[in-house]
XYZ file of C-alpha atoms in Angstrom:
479
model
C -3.705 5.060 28.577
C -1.484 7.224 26.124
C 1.955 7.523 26.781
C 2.679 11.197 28.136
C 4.982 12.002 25.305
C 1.627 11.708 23.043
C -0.021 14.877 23.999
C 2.794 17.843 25.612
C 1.487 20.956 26.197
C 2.214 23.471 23.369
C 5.056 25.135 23.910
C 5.158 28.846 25.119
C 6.688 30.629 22.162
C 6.375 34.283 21.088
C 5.600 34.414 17.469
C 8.756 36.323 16.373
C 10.865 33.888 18.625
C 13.333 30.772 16.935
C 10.749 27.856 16.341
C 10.910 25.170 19.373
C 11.458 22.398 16.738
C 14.811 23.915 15.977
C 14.649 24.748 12.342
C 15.976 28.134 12.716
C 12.439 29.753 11.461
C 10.883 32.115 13.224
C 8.135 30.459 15.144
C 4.795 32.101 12.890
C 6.717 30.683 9.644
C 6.669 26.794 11.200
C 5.049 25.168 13.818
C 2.762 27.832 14.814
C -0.343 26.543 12.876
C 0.164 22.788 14.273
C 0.495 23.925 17.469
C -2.623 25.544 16.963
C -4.659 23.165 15.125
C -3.368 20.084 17.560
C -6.151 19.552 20.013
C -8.917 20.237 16.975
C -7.079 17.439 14.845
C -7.067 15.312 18.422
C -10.510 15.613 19.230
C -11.583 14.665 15.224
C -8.702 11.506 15.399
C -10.471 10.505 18.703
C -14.166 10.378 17.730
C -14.149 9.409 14.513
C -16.635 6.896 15.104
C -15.914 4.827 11.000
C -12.958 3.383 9.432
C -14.452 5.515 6.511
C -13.988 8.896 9.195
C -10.649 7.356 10.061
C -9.334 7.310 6.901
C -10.491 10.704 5.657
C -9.501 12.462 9.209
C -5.831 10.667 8.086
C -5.920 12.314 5.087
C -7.109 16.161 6.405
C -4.293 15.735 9.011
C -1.529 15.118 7.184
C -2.387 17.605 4.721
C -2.570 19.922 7.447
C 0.603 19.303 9.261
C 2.829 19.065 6.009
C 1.164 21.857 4.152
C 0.517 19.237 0.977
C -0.784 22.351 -0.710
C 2.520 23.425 -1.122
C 4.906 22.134 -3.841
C 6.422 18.640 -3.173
C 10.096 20.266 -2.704
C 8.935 22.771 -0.216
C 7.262 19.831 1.598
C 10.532 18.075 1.789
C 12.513 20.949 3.005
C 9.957 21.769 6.087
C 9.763 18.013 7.383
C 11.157 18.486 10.514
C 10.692 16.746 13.390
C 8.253 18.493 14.962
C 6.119 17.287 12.125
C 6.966 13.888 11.868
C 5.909 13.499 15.563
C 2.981 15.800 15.565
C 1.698 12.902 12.477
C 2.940 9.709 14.044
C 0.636 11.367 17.197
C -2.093 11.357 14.970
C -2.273 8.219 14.098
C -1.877 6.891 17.898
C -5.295 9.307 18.707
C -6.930 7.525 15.537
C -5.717 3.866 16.020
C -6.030 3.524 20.215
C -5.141 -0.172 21.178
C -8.810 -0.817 22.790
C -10.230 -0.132 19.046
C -13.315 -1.439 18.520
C -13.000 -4.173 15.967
C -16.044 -4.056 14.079
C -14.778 -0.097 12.912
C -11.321 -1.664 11.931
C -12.175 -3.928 8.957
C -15.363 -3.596 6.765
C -18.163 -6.212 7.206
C -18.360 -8.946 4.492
C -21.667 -7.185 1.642
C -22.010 -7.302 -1.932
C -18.703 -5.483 -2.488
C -16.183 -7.130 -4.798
C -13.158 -6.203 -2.495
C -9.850 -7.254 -3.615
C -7.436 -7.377 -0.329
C -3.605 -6.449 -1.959
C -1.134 -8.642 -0.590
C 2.235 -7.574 -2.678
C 4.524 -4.693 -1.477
C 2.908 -2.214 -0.582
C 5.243 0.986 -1.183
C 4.918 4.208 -3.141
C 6.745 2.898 -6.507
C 4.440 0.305 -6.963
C 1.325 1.640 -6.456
C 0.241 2.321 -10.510
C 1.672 -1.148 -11.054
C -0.378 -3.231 -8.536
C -2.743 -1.064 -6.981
C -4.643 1.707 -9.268
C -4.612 -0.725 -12.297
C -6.409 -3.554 -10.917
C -8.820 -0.816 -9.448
C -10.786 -1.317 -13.178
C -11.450 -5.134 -11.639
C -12.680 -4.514 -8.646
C -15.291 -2.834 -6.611
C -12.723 -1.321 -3.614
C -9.136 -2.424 -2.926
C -8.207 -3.071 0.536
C -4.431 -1.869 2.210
C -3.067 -2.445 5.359
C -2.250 0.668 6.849
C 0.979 1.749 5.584
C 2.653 2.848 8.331
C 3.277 1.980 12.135
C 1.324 2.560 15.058
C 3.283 3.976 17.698
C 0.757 2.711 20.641
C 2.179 -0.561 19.771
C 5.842 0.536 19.410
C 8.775 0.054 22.174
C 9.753 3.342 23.659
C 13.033 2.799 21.727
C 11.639 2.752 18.229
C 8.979 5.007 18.664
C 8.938 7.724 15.910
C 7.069 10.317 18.596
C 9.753 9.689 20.929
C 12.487 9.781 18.325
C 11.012 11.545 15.131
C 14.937 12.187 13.732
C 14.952 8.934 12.906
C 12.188 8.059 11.072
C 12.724 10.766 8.631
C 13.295 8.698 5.706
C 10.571 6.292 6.082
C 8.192 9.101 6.914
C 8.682 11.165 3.812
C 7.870 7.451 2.225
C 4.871 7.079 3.783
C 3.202 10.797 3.538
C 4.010 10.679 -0.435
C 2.236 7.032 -0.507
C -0.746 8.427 1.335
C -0.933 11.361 -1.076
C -0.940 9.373 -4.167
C -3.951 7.621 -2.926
C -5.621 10.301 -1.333
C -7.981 10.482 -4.515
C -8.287 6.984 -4.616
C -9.399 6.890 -0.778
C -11.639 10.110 -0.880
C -13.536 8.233 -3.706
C -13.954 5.094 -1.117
C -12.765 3.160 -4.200
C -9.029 1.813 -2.149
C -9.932 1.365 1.993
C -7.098 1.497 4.286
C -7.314 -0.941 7.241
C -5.042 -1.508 10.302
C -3.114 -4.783 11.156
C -5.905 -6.638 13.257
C -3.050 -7.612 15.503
C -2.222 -4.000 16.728
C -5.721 -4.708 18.589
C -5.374 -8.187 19.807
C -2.024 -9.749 20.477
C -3.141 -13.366 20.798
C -3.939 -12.908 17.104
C -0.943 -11.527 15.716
C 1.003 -14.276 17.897
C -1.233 -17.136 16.322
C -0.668 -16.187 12.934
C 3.450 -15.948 13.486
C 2.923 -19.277 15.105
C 1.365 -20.836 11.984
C 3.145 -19.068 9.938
C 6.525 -19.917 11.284
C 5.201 -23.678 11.392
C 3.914 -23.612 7.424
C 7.500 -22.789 6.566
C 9.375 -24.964 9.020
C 12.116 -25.871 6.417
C 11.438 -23.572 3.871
C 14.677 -21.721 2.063
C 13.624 -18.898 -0.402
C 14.920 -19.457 -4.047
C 16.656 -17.082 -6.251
C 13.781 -15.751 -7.871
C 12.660 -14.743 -3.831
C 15.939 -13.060 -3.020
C 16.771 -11.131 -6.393
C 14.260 -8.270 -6.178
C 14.599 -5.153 -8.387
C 12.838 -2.610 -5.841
C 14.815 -4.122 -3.017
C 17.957 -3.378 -5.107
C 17.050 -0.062 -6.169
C 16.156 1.516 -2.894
C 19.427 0.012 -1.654
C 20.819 2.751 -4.798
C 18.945 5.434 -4.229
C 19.931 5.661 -0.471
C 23.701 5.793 -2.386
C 22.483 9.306 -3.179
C 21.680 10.457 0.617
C 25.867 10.224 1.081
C 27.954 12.872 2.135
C 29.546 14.773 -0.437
C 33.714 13.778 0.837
C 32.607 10.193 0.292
C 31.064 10.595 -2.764
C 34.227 11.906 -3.957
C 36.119 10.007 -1.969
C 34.366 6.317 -3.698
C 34.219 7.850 -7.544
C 38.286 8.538 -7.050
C 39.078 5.159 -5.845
C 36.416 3.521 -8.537
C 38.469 5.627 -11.633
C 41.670 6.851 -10.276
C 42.332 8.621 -13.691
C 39.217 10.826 -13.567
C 40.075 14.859 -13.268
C 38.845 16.601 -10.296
C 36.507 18.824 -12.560
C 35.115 15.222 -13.859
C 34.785 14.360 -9.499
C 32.950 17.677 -9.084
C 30.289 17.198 -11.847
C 29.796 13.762 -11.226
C 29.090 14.679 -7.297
C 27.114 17.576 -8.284
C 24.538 15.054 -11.116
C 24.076 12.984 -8.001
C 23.287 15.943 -5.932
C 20.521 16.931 -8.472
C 19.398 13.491 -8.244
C 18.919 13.311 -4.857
C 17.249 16.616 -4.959
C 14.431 15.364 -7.190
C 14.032 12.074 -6.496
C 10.790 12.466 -4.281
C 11.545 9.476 -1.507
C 14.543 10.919 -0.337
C 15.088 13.910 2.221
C 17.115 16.641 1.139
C 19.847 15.790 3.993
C 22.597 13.399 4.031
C 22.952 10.832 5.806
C 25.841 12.491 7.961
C 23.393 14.870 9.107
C 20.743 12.597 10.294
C 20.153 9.872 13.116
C 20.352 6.412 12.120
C 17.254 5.693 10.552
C 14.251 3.013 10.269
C 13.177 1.848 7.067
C 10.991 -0.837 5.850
C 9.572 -2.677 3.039
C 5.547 -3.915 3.587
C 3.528 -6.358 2.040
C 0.437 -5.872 4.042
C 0.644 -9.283 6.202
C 1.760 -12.467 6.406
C -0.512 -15.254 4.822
C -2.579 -16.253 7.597
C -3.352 -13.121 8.579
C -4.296 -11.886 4.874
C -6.675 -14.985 4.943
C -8.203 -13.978 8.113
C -8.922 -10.470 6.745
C -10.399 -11.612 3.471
C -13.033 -13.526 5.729
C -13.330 -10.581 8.192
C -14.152 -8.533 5.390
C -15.675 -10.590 2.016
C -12.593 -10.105 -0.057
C -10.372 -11.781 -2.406
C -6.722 -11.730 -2.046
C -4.761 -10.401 -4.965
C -1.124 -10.380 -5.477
C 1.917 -9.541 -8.242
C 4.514 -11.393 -5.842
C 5.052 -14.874 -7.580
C 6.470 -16.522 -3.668
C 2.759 -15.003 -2.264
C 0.919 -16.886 -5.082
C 2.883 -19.708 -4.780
C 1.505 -19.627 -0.818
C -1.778 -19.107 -2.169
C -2.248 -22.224 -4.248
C -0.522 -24.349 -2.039
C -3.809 -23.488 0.555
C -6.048 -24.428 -2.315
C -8.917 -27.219 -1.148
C -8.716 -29.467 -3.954
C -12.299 -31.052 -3.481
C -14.324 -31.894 -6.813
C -16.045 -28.547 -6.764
C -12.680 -27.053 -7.289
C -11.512 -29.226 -10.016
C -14.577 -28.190 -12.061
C -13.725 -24.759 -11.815
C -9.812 -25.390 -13.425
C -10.906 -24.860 -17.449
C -12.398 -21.234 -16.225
C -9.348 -20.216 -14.789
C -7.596 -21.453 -17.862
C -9.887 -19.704 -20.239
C -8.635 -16.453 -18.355
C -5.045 -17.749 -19.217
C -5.253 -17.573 -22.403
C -6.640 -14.155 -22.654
C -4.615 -10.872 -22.283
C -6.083 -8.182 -20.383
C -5.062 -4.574 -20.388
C -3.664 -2.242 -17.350
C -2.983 1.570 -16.740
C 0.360 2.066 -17.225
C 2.095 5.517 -16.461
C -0.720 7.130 -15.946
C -1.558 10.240 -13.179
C -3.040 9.368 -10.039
C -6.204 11.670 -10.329
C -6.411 10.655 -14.193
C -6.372 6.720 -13.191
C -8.991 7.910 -10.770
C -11.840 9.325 -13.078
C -11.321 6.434 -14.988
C -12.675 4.503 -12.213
C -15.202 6.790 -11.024
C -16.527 7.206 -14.314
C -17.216 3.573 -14.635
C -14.996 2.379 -16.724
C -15.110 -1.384 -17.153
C -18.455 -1.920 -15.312
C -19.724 -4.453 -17.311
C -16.273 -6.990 -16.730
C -16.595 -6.269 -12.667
C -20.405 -7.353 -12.812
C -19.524 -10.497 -14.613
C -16.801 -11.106 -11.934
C -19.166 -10.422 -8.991
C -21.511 -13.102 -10.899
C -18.844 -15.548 -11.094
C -17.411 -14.874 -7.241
C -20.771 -15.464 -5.836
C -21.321 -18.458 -7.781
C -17.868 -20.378 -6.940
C -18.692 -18.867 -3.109
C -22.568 -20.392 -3.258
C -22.772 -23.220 -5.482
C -21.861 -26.865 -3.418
C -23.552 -29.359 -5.751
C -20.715 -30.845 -8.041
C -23.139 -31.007 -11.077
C -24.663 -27.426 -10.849
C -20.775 -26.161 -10.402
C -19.731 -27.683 -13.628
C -22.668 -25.962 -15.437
C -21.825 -22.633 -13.467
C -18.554 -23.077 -14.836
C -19.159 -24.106 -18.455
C -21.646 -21.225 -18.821
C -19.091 -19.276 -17.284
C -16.544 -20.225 -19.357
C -19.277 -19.039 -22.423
C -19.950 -15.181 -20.910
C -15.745 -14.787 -20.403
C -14.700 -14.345 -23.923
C -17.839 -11.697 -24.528
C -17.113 -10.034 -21.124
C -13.863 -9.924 -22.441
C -14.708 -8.424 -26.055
C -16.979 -6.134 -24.416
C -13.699 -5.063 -22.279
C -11.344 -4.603 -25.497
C -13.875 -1.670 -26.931
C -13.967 0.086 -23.251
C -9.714 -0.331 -23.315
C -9.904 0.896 -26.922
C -11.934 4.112 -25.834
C -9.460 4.661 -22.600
C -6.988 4.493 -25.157
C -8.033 7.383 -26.893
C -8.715 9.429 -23.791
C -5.427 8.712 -22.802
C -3.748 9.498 -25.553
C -6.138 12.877 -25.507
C -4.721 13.603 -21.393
C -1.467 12.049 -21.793
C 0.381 14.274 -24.384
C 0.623 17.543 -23.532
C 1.338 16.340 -19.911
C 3.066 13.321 -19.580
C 3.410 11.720 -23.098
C 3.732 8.096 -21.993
C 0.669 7.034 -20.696
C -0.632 4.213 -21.984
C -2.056 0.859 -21.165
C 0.160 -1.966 -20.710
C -0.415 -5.923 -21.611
C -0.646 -8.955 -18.696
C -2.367 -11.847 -17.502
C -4.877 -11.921 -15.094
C -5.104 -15.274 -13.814
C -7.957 -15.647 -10.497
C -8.009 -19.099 -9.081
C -11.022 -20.498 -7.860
C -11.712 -22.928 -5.098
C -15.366 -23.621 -4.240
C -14.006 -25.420 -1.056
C -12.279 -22.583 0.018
C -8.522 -21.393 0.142
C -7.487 -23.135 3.751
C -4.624 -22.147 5.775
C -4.329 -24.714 9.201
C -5.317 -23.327 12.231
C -7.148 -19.991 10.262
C -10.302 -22.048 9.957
C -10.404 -22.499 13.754
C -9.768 -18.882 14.394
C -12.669 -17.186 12.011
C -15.032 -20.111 13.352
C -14.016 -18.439 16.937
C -14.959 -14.955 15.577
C -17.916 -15.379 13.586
C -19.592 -16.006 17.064
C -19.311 -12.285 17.321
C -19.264 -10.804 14.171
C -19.874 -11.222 10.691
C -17.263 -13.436 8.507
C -17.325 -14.658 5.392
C -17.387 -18.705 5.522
C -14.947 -19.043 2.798
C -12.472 -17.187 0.121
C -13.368 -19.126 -3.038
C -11.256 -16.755 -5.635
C -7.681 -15.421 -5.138
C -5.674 -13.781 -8.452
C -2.385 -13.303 -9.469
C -1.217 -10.365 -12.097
C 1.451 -10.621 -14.203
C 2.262 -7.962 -16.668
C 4.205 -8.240 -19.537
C 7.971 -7.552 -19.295
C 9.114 -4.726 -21.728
């Protein structure tokens, strides 16, 4: 049942009156048209009957209630909190707790579906999203924001939209940057399996909690350059007194015309940095934020066999999880000097590129030819069980990599020139940057205790895969 917040009745407003929402607009100029629009955007949330519909009636939403037509500034300035909620409502009518399953998470096919499991945040989305897009079929994301139908009354952002202003401005520029990437079904976004059964979300904390019973996070865990620089940039949201207040005690010395221009850079930083609301913090509720990485472990492996895909990740503690649930059987061995032939090699990703540029790319077809050879060489590690057949898989394997590869270096060569052709009178930085692309493969399987006995419990009633035989790590080069 929804929670009676989740659907008011639209406010009686004349058109000419103050907005209800507060913003000091006159009601035609704000929330008029969402007031309007609400129960047609309910009733398309509520039967879209696809995760496919789901995500594309996510998408026409949004850009309904925040006018994404509209420059990026202007949506900043009108994200009030009438919005916020009126989206956060959305995605309760789209993601109802007594969600069918089998529309949540694609069924296992002949897709090669790569399932991200690194942070999953606007800033890093060219990084470790839409350039491994050229080496894979689809990408799958966890939904990048909460569900409020599984949210304490406390922390709900319908119930209390002030405060998840920041982290909503977040979120609705993340969506937008993959809206291309979603309309073109190449990246699918999925929602935590857990918001629709609790015994599942509670057995994968369980195991997870018990895999790293004594674990302590090193230095290389801890020090994190995104964590540190959204811990700056929320420097900027500070009232304008302390500003002046902090750059007086840090240089006692400096004039108060030096103070002023200082205050007012930061200002203009704040104004055009794109994850940050024009207000400051003095004039805002205390508010939510958070950093994602999709799932935990266990429950990445569980969606990989829900849905046929391969985990991927650019977090070296996450790979380090990975290998450690590596079944090291003989078929698995046999399998090491292919994964060290793709050592050796360096492969080319998008780097500073557009969005909808890094999109035609891919929907042109660009590097077809590698992602066949890597659906060969998936369904082969998946398939093969014989020892002797797997070491010829993997020796003729091993052959086709460095051709696959050459055949790659003439298609980079030729998005080189494209980009250089899209990328200078617009950006004049695009280019394609150097890394490693290093998939593991484990014919036995990557095994997590205790997720084994969980898919064998589901695949009684629906389809899973029986194993995830390929997981890769990326690692670009460090300029």
């Amino acid at each position: 049942m929804a929670h009676p917040a989740y659907h008011e009745p639209m406010p009686r407003v004349g058109r000419n009156d103050p907005c209800h929402c507060q913003s000091g607009r006159k009601y035609k100029k704000c929330c008029l048209q969402i007031d309007e629009t609400r129960d047609a955007r309910s009733c398309a949330a509520t039967h879209s009957a696809s995760l496919r519909e789901k995500n594309l009636t996510l998408l026409n939403g949004m850009w309904e209630i925040f006018g994404l037509e509209r420059d990026w500034s202007k949506v900043k300035e009108g994200m009030t909190d009438a919005r916020i909620r009126e989206f956060y409502r959305l995605i309760a009518d789209l993601w109802p707790i007594d969600t069918d399953r089998a529309i949540a998470l694609p069924a296992p096919d002949s897709t090669l579906r790569a399932l991200y499991l690194g942070e999953n945040e606007p800033e890093l989305l060219l990084p470790n999203v839409f350039r491994f897009s050229l080496y894979s079929d689809q990408i799958i994301l966890v939904n990048p924001f909460d569900n409020p139908n599984v949210m304490a009354d406390q922390f709900n952002p319908i119930l209390h939209p002030g405060e998840w202003r920041i982290q909503t401005l977040r979120v609705v520029f993340h969506l937008m940057l993959l809206a291309p990437w979603i309309n073109a079904d190449l990246v699918v976004l999925i929602p935590h399996p857990g918001d629709f059964d609790r015994h599942l979300r509670q057995k994968a904390w369980d195991l997870a909690s018990e895999r790293l019973k004594g674990w302590c996070p090193s230095d290389e865990d801890v020090e994190h350059a995104l964590i540190a620089e959204r811990s700056r940039s929320l420097l900027l949201l500070a009232p304008r007194d302390y500003l002046e207040r902090t750059i007086r005690e840090f240089d006692p010395k400096l004039s108060d015309d030096g103070v002023r221009r200082l205050v007012e850079y930061i200002e203009r930083e704040r104004a055009i940095n794109p994850l940050l609301p024009n207000e400051t913090l003095d004039n805002m509720p205390g508010q939510y934020t958070a950093t994602r990485m999709g799932a935990n472990l266990e429950m990445g492996m569980y969606i990989c066999h829900a849905t046929g895909a391969f985990p991927y990740t650019n977090v070296k503690f996450r790979w380090d999880e990975i290998l450690r649930a590596q079944e090291l059987d003989a078929n698995a061995r046999v399998w090491s000097p292919l994964t060290k032939a793709f050592q050796q090699l360096t492969f080319k990703f998008l780097d500073k590129v557009d969005s909808n540029f890094a999109c035609s790319l891919r929907k042109d077809g660009r590097l077809e030819g590698f992602r066949s050879y890597l659906r060969k060489v998936w369904r082969a590690v998946e398939g093969n069980t014989d020892p002797s057949k797997c070491e010829a898989a993997a020796r003729d394997f091993g052959d086709e990599l460095q051709q696959a590869h050459n055949d790659a270096q003439a298609e980079w060569n030729g998005i080189d020139r494209d980009l250089l052709k899209w990328a200078v009178p617009k950006l004049g930085a695009a280019t394609l940057a150097g890394g490693k692309f290093s998939p593991l493969f484990a014919a036995g399987g990557f095994v997590l205790t205790g997720i084994s006995e969980i898919v064998q419990a589901e695949m009684k009633r629906r389809a899973f895969r029986q194993k995830v035989p390929m997981s890769v790590f990326i690692d670009l080069e460090r300029k």
